[in-house]
mmCIF file of C-alpha atoms in Angstrom:
data_model
loop_
_atom_site.group_PDB
_atom_site.id
_atom_site.type_symbol
_atom_site.label_atom_id
_atom_site.label_comp_id
_atom_site.label_asym_id
_atom_site.label_seq_id
_atom_site.Cartn_x
_atom_site.Cartn_y
_atom_site.Cartn_z
ATOM 1 C CA UNK A 1 -0.043 -0.022 -0.090
ATOM 2 C CA UNK A 2 1.364 3.669 -1.072
ATOM 3 C CA UNK A 3 1.741 5.557 2.107
ATOM 4 C CA UNK A 4 1.806 8.859 1.186
ATOM 5 C CA UNK A 5 1.441 10.486 4.548
ATOM 6 C CA UNK A 6 4.226 11.848 7.014
ATOM 7 C CA UNK A 7 4.819 10.321 10.694
ATOM 8 C CA UNK A 8 6.768 11.184 13.633
ATOM 9 C CA UNK A 9 8.754 14.485 14.972
ATOM 10 C CA UNK A 10 6.437 17.221 15.434
ATOM 11 C CA UNK A 11 7.081 20.346 13.155
ATOM 12 C CA UNK A 12 6.644 18.188 10.070
ATOM 13 C CA UNK A 13 7.017 20.698 6.743
ATOM 14 C CA UNK A 14 7.817 20.608 3.526
ATOM 15 C CA UNK A 15 11.260 21.698 3.530
ATOM 16 C CA UNK A 16 14.306 19.443 2.844
ATOM 17 C CA UNK A 17 14.389 17.423 5.823
ATOM 18 C CA UNK A 18 12.024 18.618 7.768
ATOM 19 C CA UNK A 19 9.773 15.316 7.451
ATOM 20 C CA UNK A 20 11.121 11.988 8.937
ATOM 21 C CA UNK A 21 10.444 8.644 7.873
ATOM 22 C CA UNK A 22 7.403 7.280 6.388
ATOM 23 C CA UNK A 23 7.287 3.622 5.617
ATOM 24 C CA UNK A 24 7.844 4.361 1.758
ATOM 25 C CA UNK A 25 9.569 7.257 0.955
ATOM 26 C CA UNK A 26 12.604 9.203 2.090
ATOM 27 C CA UNK A 27 12.000 12.358 3.126
ATOM 28 C CA UNK A 28 15.331 14.337 3.983
ATOM 29 C CA UNK A 29 16.725 14.708 0.730
ATOM 30 C CA UNK A 30 14.860 17.290 -0.856
ATOM 31 C CA UNK A 31 17.623 19.268 -0.846
ATOM 32 C CA UNK A 32 19.164 21.736 -2.856
ATOM 33 C CA UNK A 33 22.444 23.380 -3.027
ATOM 34 C CA UNK A 34 22.200 27.369 -3.933
ATOM 35 C CA UNK A 35 22.824 28.868 -0.427
ATOM 36 C CA UNK A 36 26.794 29.745 -0.550
ATOM 37 C CA UNK A 37 29.841 28.848 0.380
ATOM 38 C CA UNK A 38 30.908 27.800 4.049
ATOM 39 C CA UNK A 39 30.885 31.033 6.512
ATOM 40 C CA UNK A 40 32.066 30.470 10.163
ATOM 41 C CA UNK A 41 30.221 32.857 11.403
ATOM 42 C CA UNK A 42 26.745 31.675 10.118
ATOM 43 C CA UNK A 43 25.441 29.775 13.352
ATOM 44 C CA UNK A 44 22.100 27.933 13.668
ATOM 45 C CA UNK A 45 19.541 29.649 15.855
ATOM 46 C CA UNK A 46 18.562 27.426 18.948
ATOM 47 C CA UNK A 47 15.539 26.731 17.142
ATOM 48 C CA UNK A 48 17.002 25.383 14.167
ATOM 49 C CA UNK A 49 19.556 23.206 16.083
ATOM 50 C CA UNK A 50 17.086 21.924 18.226
ATOM 51 C CA UNK A 51 15.231 20.544 15.620
ATOM 52 C CA UNK A 52 17.916 18.578 14.057
ATOM 53 C CA UNK A 53 19.655 17.119 16.961
ATOM 54 C CA UNK A 54 16.454 15.873 17.869
ATOM 55 C CA UNK A 55 15.976 14.379 14.037
ATOM 56 C CA UNK A 56 19.394 12.795 14.759
ATOM 57 C CA UNK A 57 18.325 11.384 18.162
ATOM 58 C CA UNK A 58 15.047 9.777 16.610
ATOM 59 C CA UNK A 59 17.401 8.267 13.596
ATOM 60 C CA UNK A 60 19.535 6.922 16.356
ATOM 61 C CA UNK A 61 16.805 5.086 17.770
ATOM 62 C CA UNK A 62 16.003 4.107 14.093
ATOM 63 C CA UNK A 63 19.406 2.239 13.446
ATOM 64 C CA UNK A 64 19.140 0.352 16.670
ATOM 65 C CA UNK A 65 15.107 -1.020 16.434
ATOM 66 C CA UNK A 66 14.373 -3.890 14.185
ATOM 67 C CA UNK A 67 12.372 -3.413 11.235
ATOM 68 C CA UNK A 68 9.201 -3.707 13.010
ATOM 69 C CA UNK A 69 9.906 -1.708 15.902
ATOM 70 C CA UNK A 70 11.275 1.096 13.775
ATOM 71 C CA UNK A 71 7.734 0.738 11.838
ATOM 72 C CA UNK A 72 5.840 1.607 15.212
ATOM 73 C CA UNK A 73 8.447 4.461 15.586
ATOM 74 C CA UNK A 74 7.313 5.990 12.575
ATOM 75 C CA UNK A 75 3.447 4.685 13.163
ATOM 76 C CA UNK A 76 3.761 2.694 10.186
ATOM 77 C CA UNK A 77 -0.001 1.454 9.366
ATOM 78 C CA UNK A 78 1.020 -2.057 7.872
ATOM 79 C CA UNK A 79 0.466 -5.245 9.845
ATOM 80 C CA UNK A 80 3.163 -5.934 11.136
ATOM 81 C CA UNK A 81 4.957 -2.365 10.787
ATOM 82 C CA UNK A 82 7.972 -1.789 8.675
ATOM 83 C CA UNK A 83 10.247 1.232 7.755
ATOM 84 C CA UNK A 84 11.210 -0.947 4.914
ATOM 85 C CA UNK A 85 11.007 1.561 1.598
ATOM 86 C CA UNK A 86 8.703 0.270 -0.837
ATOM 87 C CA UNK A 87 11.349 0.760 -3.409
ATOM 88 C CA UNK A 88 13.395 -2.107 -3.856
ATOM 89 C CA UNK A 89 15.918 -3.359 -6.100
ATOM 90 C CA UNK A 90 17.717 -1.390 -8.970
ATOM 91 C CA UNK A 91 14.526 0.078 -9.490
ATOM 92 C CA UNK A 92 15.494 0.224 -13.452
ATOM 93 C CA UNK A 93 11.099 -0.585 -14.539
ATOM 94 C CA UNK A 94 10.472 2.054 -11.968
ATOM 95 C CA UNK A 95 12.804 4.777 -12.855
ATOM 96 C CA UNK A 96 11.426 4.587 -16.424
ATOM 97 C CA UNK A 97 8.175 4.690 -15.216
ATOM 98 C CA UNK A 98 8.422 7.554 -13.205
ATOM 99 C CA UNK A 99 10.105 9.518 -16.054
ATOM 100 C CA UNK A 100 14.080 9.143 -14.506
ATOM 101 C CA UNK A 101 16.762 9.378 -17.061
ATOM 102 C CA UNK A 102 20.248 8.269 -16.907
ATOM 103 C CA UNK A 103 21.918 11.923 -18.114
ATOM 104 C CA UNK A 104 25.377 12.875 -19.035
ATOM 105 C CA UNK A 105 27.879 12.500 -16.370
ATOM 106 C CA UNK A 106 30.871 13.757 -16.797
ATOM 107 C CA UNK A 107 33.733 11.576 -15.422
ATOM 108 C CA UNK A 108 36.421 13.706 -13.970
ATOM 109 C CA UNK A 109 33.989 13.881 -11.467
ATOM 110 C CA UNK A 110 34.321 10.606 -10.005
ATOM 111 C CA UNK A 111 38.102 11.478 -9.808
ATOM 112 C CA UNK A 112 38.936 12.190 -6.093
ATOM 113 C CA UNK A 113 41.723 14.562 -7.273
ATOM 114 C CA UNK A 114 39.595 16.319 -9.452
ATOM 115 C CA UNK A 115 37.059 16.463 -6.272
ATOM 116 C CA UNK A 116 40.089 17.547 -4.244
ATOM 117 C CA UNK A 117 39.436 14.857 -1.791
ATOM 118 C CA UNK A 118 42.466 12.644 -3.195
ATOM 119 C CA UNK A 119 44.289 12.860 0.324
ATOM 120 C CA UNK A 120 40.986 11.632 2.211
ATOM 121 C CA UNK A 121 40.132 8.895 0.413
ATOM 122 C CA UNK A 122 43.417 7.655 0.249
ATOM 123 C CA UNK A 123 43.775 8.143 4.253
ATOM 124 C CA UNK A 124 40.635 5.969 4.374
ATOM 125 C CA UNK A 125 41.124 3.146 1.694
ATOM 126 C CA UNK A 126 38.801 4.282 -0.757
ATOM 127 C CA UNK A 127 39.712 4.142 -4.448
ATOM 128 C CA UNK A 128 40.639 7.522 -6.234
ATOM 129 C CA UNK A 129 39.962 6.848 -9.546
ATOM 130 C CA UNK A 130 37.287 5.841 -11.925
ATOM 131 C CA UNK A 131 36.210 2.450 -13.339
ATOM 132 C CA UNK A 132 37.806 3.731 -16.668
ATOM 133 C CA UNK A 133 40.692 3.901 -14.960
ATOM 134 C CA UNK A 134 40.843 0.915 -13.229
ATOM 135 C CA UNK A 135 39.706 2.647 -10.023
ATOM 136 C CA UNK A 136 36.156 1.521 -8.760
ATOM 137 C CA UNK A 137 34.648 4.842 -8.702
ATOM 138 C CA UNK A 138 31.617 5.398 -11.206
ATOM 139 C CA UNK A 139 29.694 8.537 -10.975
ATOM 140 C CA UNK A 140 26.174 8.576 -12.277
ATOM 141 C CA UNK A 141 23.196 11.758 -13.368
ATOM 142 C CA UNK A 142 19.819 10.638 -13.005
ATOM 143 C CA UNK A 143 17.128 13.475 -14.166
ATOM 144 C CA UNK A 144 13.738 13.987 -14.301
ATOM 145 C CA UNK A 145 13.806 15.189 -17.664
ATOM 146 C CA UNK A 146 15.447 13.770 -21.177
ATOM 147 C CA UNK A 147 18.288 16.091 -21.522
ATOM 148 C CA UNK A 148 17.726 14.495 -25.589
ATOM 149 C CA UNK A 149 14.291 15.585 -26.073
ATOM 150 C CA UNK A 150 14.377 17.807 -28.962
ATOM 151 C CA UNK A 151 12.474 20.900 -29.189
ATOM 152 C CA UNK A 152 10.235 20.549 -32.357
ATOM 153 C CA UNK A 153 10.470 24.345 -33.053
ATOM 154 C CA UNK A 154 14.224 24.862 -32.391
ATOM 155 C CA UNK A 155 15.702 26.145 -35.768
ATOM 156 C CA UNK A 156 18.274 24.064 -37.730
ATOM 157 C CA UNK A 157 20.757 23.771 -34.385
ATOM 158 C CA UNK A 158 18.190 22.064 -32.468
ATOM 159 C CA UNK A 159 18.147 22.254 -28.468
ATOM 160 C CA UNK A 160 16.388 20.629 -25.634
ATOM 161 C CA UNK A 161 12.582 21.054 -25.043
ATOM 162 C CA UNK A 162 11.954 22.818 -22.686
ATOM 163 C CA UNK A 163 11.619 20.787 -19.084
ATOM 164 C CA UNK A 164 8.346 21.778 -18.332
ATOM 165 C CA UNK A 165 6.811 21.073 -21.910
ATOM 166 C CA UNK A 166 8.457 17.123 -21.368
ATOM 167 C CA UNK A 167 5.611 15.453 -19.799
ATOM 168 C CA UNK A 168 4.825 11.733 -19.390
ATOM 169 C CA UNK A 169 1.666 9.137 -18.566
ATOM 170 C CA UNK A 170 1.684 7.535 -15.551
ATOM 171 C CA UNK A 171 -1.676 5.556 -15.764
ATOM 172 C CA UNK A 172 -4.361 8.193 -17.366
ATOM 173 C CA UNK A 173 -2.435 10.973 -15.581
ATOM 174 C CA UNK A 174 -0.236 13.406 -17.198
ATOM 175 C CA UNK A 175 2.762 14.549 -15.276
ATOM 176 C CA UNK A 176 5.299 17.283 -15.994
ATOM 177 C CA UNK A 177 9.250 16.812 -15.924
ATOM 178 C CA UNK A 178 10.172 18.705 -13.163
ATOM 179 C CA UNK A 179 14.387 19.340 -13.714
ATOM 180 C CA UNK A 180 15.105 17.461 -10.545
ATOM 181 C CA UNK A 181 18.642 15.590 -10.375
ATOM 182 C CA UNK A 182 20.845 13.337 -8.740
ATOM 183 C CA UNK A 183 24.704 13.155 -9.703
ATOM 184 C CA UNK A 184 26.464 11.083 -7.165
ATOM 185 C CA UNK A 185 29.035 8.566 -7.339
ATOM 186 C CA UNK A 186 28.817 4.448 -6.469
ATOM 187 C CA UNK A 187 31.958 1.867 -5.473
ATOM 188 C CA UNK A 188 30.555 -0.989 -4.601
ATOM 189 C CA UNK A 189 33.906 -2.451 -4.101
ATOM 190 C CA UNK A 190 35.362 0.034 -0.984
ATOM 191 C CA UNK A 191 31.330 0.089 0.369
ATOM 192 C CA UNK A 192 30.918 4.015 -0.648
ATOM 193 C CA UNK A 193 28.747 6.203 -1.974
ATOM 194 C CA UNK A 194 29.234 9.997 -2.490
ATOM 195 C CA UNK A 195 26.469 12.853 -3.234
ATOM 196 C CA UNK A 196 28.029 15.383 -5.536
ATOM 197 C CA UNK A 197 24.990 17.507 -6.471
ATOM 198 C CA UNK A 198 21.170 17.319 -5.627
ATOM 199 C CA UNK A 199 18.326 19.108 -6.778
ATOM 200 C CA UNK A 200 14.713 17.378 -5.622
ATOM 201 C CA UNK A 201 12.023 17.650 -7.872
ATOM 202 C CA UNK A 202 10.467 19.188 -5.081
ATOM 203 C CA UNK A 203 12.711 22.015 -5.111
ATOM 204 C CA UNK A 204 13.408 21.839 -8.822
ATOM 205 C CA UNK A 205 10.083 23.147 -10.032
ATOM 206 C CA UNK A 206 11.117 26.325 -8.136
ATOM 207 C CA UNK A 207 13.417 27.086 -11.355
ATOM 208 C CA UNK A 208 11.766 25.262 -14.243
ATOM 209 C CA UNK A 209 7.928 25.849 -12.988
ATOM 210 C CA UNK A 210 8.299 29.682 -12.854
ATOM 211 C CA UNK A 211 5.531 30.094 -16.131
ATOM 212 C CA UNK A 212 3.359 28.459 -13.622
ATOM 213 C CA UNK A 213 4.130 30.051 -9.847
ATOM 214 C CA UNK A 214 6.900 27.641 -9.698
ATOM 215 C CA UNK A 215 4.934 25.157 -6.936
ATOM 216 C CA UNK A 216 4.086 21.576 -7.066
ATOM 217 C CA UNK A 217 1.278 19.823 -5.281
ATOM 218 C CA UNK A 218 2.436 16.899 -3.809
ATOM 219 C CA UNK A 219 -0.061 14.656 -6.554
ATOM 220 C CA UNK A 220 1.938 16.926 -9.597
ATOM 221 C CA UNK A 221 5.652 15.126 -8.361
ATOM 222 C CA UNK A 222 6.841 11.723 -9.180
ATOM 223 C CA UNK A 223 6.091 9.291 -6.508
ATOM 224 C CA UNK A 224 10.130 8.128 -7.068
ATOM 225 C CA UNK A 225 11.820 11.368 -5.909
ATOM 226 C CA UNK A 226 13.995 11.151 -3.278
ATOM 227 C CA UNK A 227 17.172 10.595 -3.295
ATOM 228 C CA UNK A 228 17.824 8.117 -0.944
ATOM 229 C CA UNK A 229 15.880 5.885 -3.569
ATOM 230 C CA UNK A 230 17.461 6.799 -6.227
ATOM 231 C CA UNK A 231 21.016 6.116 -4.886
ATOM 232 C CA UNK A 232 20.239 2.931 -3.266
ATOM 233 C CA UNK A 233 18.732 1.489 -6.725
ATOM 234 C CA UNK A 234 22.333 2.138 -8.236
ATOM 235 C CA UNK A 235 23.970 0.823 -5.077
ATOM 236 C CA UNK A 236 22.246 -2.297 -5.220
ATOM 237 C CA UNK A 237 22.357 -2.805 -8.964
ATOM 238 C CA UNK A 238 24.948 -5.526 -9.869
ATOM 239 C CA UNK A 239 25.908 -5.534 -6.363
ATOM 240 C CA UNK A 240 27.477 -8.808 -5.087
ATOM 241 C CA UNK A 241 27.616 -7.274 -1.548
ATOM 242 C CA UNK A 242 25.170 -4.918 -0.542
ATOM 243 C CA UNK A 243 25.976 -4.927 3.273
ATOM 244 C CA UNK A 244 29.084 -3.562 2.575
ATOM 245 C CA UNK A 245 28.125 0.033 2.692
ATOM 246 C CA UNK A 246 30.558 1.681 4.708
ATOM 247 C CA UNK A 247 30.721 5.700 3.848
ATOM 248 C CA UNK A 248 28.666 8.094 3.110
ATOM 249 C CA UNK A 249 30.046 10.877 1.616
ATOM 250 C CA UNK A 250 28.575 14.940 0.694
ATOM 251 C CA UNK A 251 30.747 16.799 -1.286
ATOM 252 C CA UNK A 252 30.801 20.605 -1.092
ATOM 253 C CA UNK A 253 28.075 21.048 0.710
ATOM 254 C CA UNK A 254 26.279 24.240 0.665
ATOM 255 C CA UNK A 255 22.819 23.240 2.228
ATOM 256 C CA UNK A 256 21.607 26.543 4.191
ATOM 257 C CA UNK A 257 20.520 24.590 7.214
ATOM 258 C CA UNK A 258 23.509 22.230 7.363
ATOM 259 C CA UNK A 259 25.946 25.201 6.888
ATOM 260 C CA UNK A 260 24.618 26.675 9.895
ATOM 261 C CA UNK A 261 24.861 23.705 12.147
ATOM 262 C CA UNK A 262 28.570 22.499 11.193
ATOM 263 C CA UNK A 263 29.989 25.820 12.441
ATOM 264 C CA UNK A 264 28.069 25.867 15.881
ATOM 265 C CA UNK A 265 28.915 22.128 16.134
ATOM 266 C CA UNK A 266 32.728 23.252 15.314
ATOM 267 C CA UNK A 267 32.063 26.058 17.801
ATOM 268 C CA UNK A 268 30.972 23.949 20.340
ATOM 269 C CA UNK A 269 34.260 22.030 20.341
ATOM 270 C CA UNK A 270 36.235 25.144 20.451
ATOM 271 C CA UNK A 271 37.290 24.365 16.941
ATOM 272 C CA UNK A 272 37.786 27.990 14.924
ATOM 273 C CA UNK A 273 37.338 26.780 11.008
ATOM 274 C CA UNK A 274 37.590 23.600 8.693
ATOM 275 C CA UNK A 275 40.793 21.413 8.097
ATOM 276 C CA UNK A 276 42.056 19.140 5.521
ATOM 277 C CA UNK A 277 41.591 15.599 6.347
ATOM 278 C CA UNK A 278 40.989 14.123 9.035
ATOM 279 C CA UNK A 279 39.258 17.046 9.738
ATOM 280 C CA UNK A 280 36.593 17.901 12.728
ATOM 281 C CA UNK A 281 35.618 14.159 14.453
ATOM 282 C CA UNK A 282 32.342 14.004 16.043
ATOM 283 C CA UNK A 283 31.859 10.478 17.354
ATOM 284 C CA UNK A 284 28.158 9.539 19.066
ATOM 285 C CA UNK A 285 29.863 8.514 22.237
ATOM 286 C CA UNK A 286 32.532 11.644 22.590
ATOM 287 C CA UNK A 287 29.996 14.450 21.084
ATOM 288 C CA UNK A 288 26.716 13.172 21.608
ATOM 289 C CA UNK A 289 25.103 16.324 20.758
ATOM 290 C CA UNK A 290 27.001 17.440 18.088
ATOM 291 C CA UNK A 291 27.129 14.317 16.768
ATOM 292 C CA UNK A 292 22.846 14.113 16.528
ATOM 293 C CA UNK A 293 22.549 17.286 14.726
ATOM 294 C CA UNK A 294 25.189 16.640 12.211
ATOM 295 C CA UNK A 295 23.548 13.254 11.383
ATOM 296 C CA UNK A 296 19.856 15.102 12.030
ATOM 297 C CA UNK A 297 21.022 17.973 9.469
ATOM 298 C CA UNK A 298 19.503 17.489 5.542
ATOM 299 C CA UNK A 299 22.458 16.482 4.315
ATOM 300 C CA UNK A 300 23.019 13.529 7.070
ATOM 301 C CA UNK A 301 19.254 12.541 6.910
ATOM 302 C CA UNK A 302 19.765 11.140 3.303
ATOM 303 C CA UNK A 303 22.083 8.567 4.835
ATOM 304 C CA UNK A 304 20.261 8.128 7.906
ATOM 305 C CA UNK A 305 16.674 7.283 6.481
ATOM 306 C CA UNK A 306 18.527 5.033 3.439
ATOM 307 C CA UNK A 307 19.716 3.098 6.263
ATOM 308 C CA UNK A 308 16.615 2.563 8.354
ATOM 309 C CA UNK A 309 14.657 1.760 4.988
ATOM 310 C CA UNK A 310 16.689 -0.580 4.168
ATOM 311 C CA UNK A 311 17.338 -3.141 7.392
ATOM 312 C CA UNK A 312 16.346 -6.189 5.246
ATOM 313 C CA UNK A 313 18.999 -5.625 3.030
ATOM 314 C CA UNK A 314 21.525 -4.324 5.154
ATOM 315 C CA UNK A 315 21.003 -5.078 8.499
ATOM 316 C CA UNK A 316 20.987 -3.140 11.138
ATOM 317 C CA UNK A 317 23.686 -0.179 10.434
ATOM 318 C CA UNK A 318 24.745 3.086 12.247
ATOM 319 C CA UNK A 319 26.550 6.258 11.342
ATOM 320 C CA UNK A 320 28.610 6.202 14.287
ATOM 321 C CA UNK A 321 31.456 8.780 13.278
ATOM 322 C CA UNK A 322 31.338 12.145 11.066
ATOM 323 C CA UNK A 323 34.235 13.835 9.606
ATOM 324 C CA UNK A 324 34.121 17.609 8.591
ATOM 325 C CA UNK A 325 36.667 18.850 6.588
ATOM 326 C CA UNK A 326 37.845 21.184 3.613
ATOM 327 C CA UNK A 327 40.544 20.478 0.692
ATOM 328 C CA UNK A 328 43.793 21.989 0.084
ATOM 329 C CA UNK A 329 42.724 23.392 -3.455
ATOM 330 C CA UNK A 330 39.529 25.411 -1.863
ATOM 331 C CA UNK A 331 42.206 27.008 1.128
ATOM 332 C CA UNK A 332 44.115 28.558 -1.955
ATOM 333 C CA UNK A 333 43.856 32.958 -2.425
ATOM 334 C CA UNK A 334 40.491 33.750 -3.699
ATOM 335 C CA UNK A 335 38.920 30.537 -3.429
ATOM 336 C CA UNK A 336 35.949 29.930 -1.614
ATOM 337 C CA UNK A 337 35.888 27.336 1.180
ATOM 338 C CA UNK A 338 34.471 24.087 0.715
ATOM 339 C CA UNK A 339 33.202 21.990 3.002
ATOM 340 C CA UNK A 340 32.853 18.049 2.887
ATOM 341 C CA UNK A 341 31.049 15.658 5.001
ATOM 342 C CA UNK A 342 31.966 12.048 5.804
ATOM 343 C CA UNK A 343 29.526 10.068 7.572
ATOM 344 C CA UNK A 344 31.113 6.361 8.809
ATOM 345 C CA UNK A 345 29.088 3.344 8.769
ATOM 346 C CA UNK A 346 29.117 0.265 10.619
ATOM 347 C CA UNK A 347 26.761 -2.323 11.634
ATOM 348 C CA UNK A 348 25.184 -1.449 14.681
ATOM 349 C CA UNK A 349 26.758 -3.381 17.830
ATOM 350 C CA UNK A 350 25.048 -6.332 19.200
ATOM 351 C CA UNK A 351 24.969 -4.563 22.744
ATOM 352 C CA UNK A 352 22.699 -1.614 21.118
ATOM 353 C CA UNK A 353 20.608 -3.219 19.329
ATOM 354 C CA UNK A 354 16.961 -3.866 20.441
ATOM 355 C CA UNK A 355 14.644 -6.323 18.986
ATOM 356 C CA UNK A 356 11.521 -4.952 20.946
ATOM 357 C CA UNK A 357 9.551 -2.434 20.404
ATOM 358 C CA UNK A 358 11.062 1.012 21.824
ATOM 359 C CA UNK A 359 9.177 4.670 22.562
ATOM 360 C CA UNK A 360 9.754 7.376 20.067
ATOM 361 C CA UNK A 361 11.933 9.500 21.944
ATOM 362 C CA UNK A 362 11.646 12.794 19.343
ATOM 363 C CA UNK A 363 9.052 15.023 19.729
#
């Protein structure tokens, strides 16, 4: 059954990551990277900090719970309750139904040196090269539009049909393309998903649907729309070791709320600025409050939800460390400081797991 309402956590909102975990969709990754570069003096307000710290606390409860208990936490209505996503497998057919196209991906963007993260990747044993260069990194760009769909009125030189004019049919209903896109790298061998550039359909319509006020009702959006679902499909595609997910990297984070949460977390540790790898480490036990705020941020929520929705395939996984770093390239004169986040994933320790139903610890 398709469950399209949202559960748990007060303050449910339509903004990125303000929605926490229904049984069938991932809601934390409707983020769009348009806010600006890292500013160490732009601190989260008490309200923003508390909101995301509570989300992080909630995610930790979901990590430790078995699927049925996690389903109760998110008030799932299935019998028995479950947090499991309805989107499973490589979702090739589902992507086609919901108008997701495999678009051009610049292979330079799966090379760690071009991402300015070679030192970090080498330090933690991740491949730094693309598959085409005998490495293990494979880049993907999925767009909610067809970049090869030509405008018949474009003239002799051609051109892509305007996104809002690109329609598709699901059942009796005609939908418009939104222009949403997810650009990311998957390394199944070493256990990595790296998000490079993200704009959810919900956010993309603000740009591509300006002629109709730049807004969309939930019914106008594709059912398959969240990055954690689409990235999951590429993680499992042809993967003989699905449980090997160890790292989620968010490259060049400029999401507005996350860019306020990180400076406050750094300030709490008396760290004045970003530094290159290993940067600043936030540990779930040593820095519990800051850690919760980071995994509860819009950026952290993407991977937190993915782990919580795929216990059947992954087992009980948790984020247990977050490294916040910059890179040497962006520290050079006249360059903006780039922020990158490394979320380290492991099996939930046996003494922390709980097979029994648990109470919702988040308001």
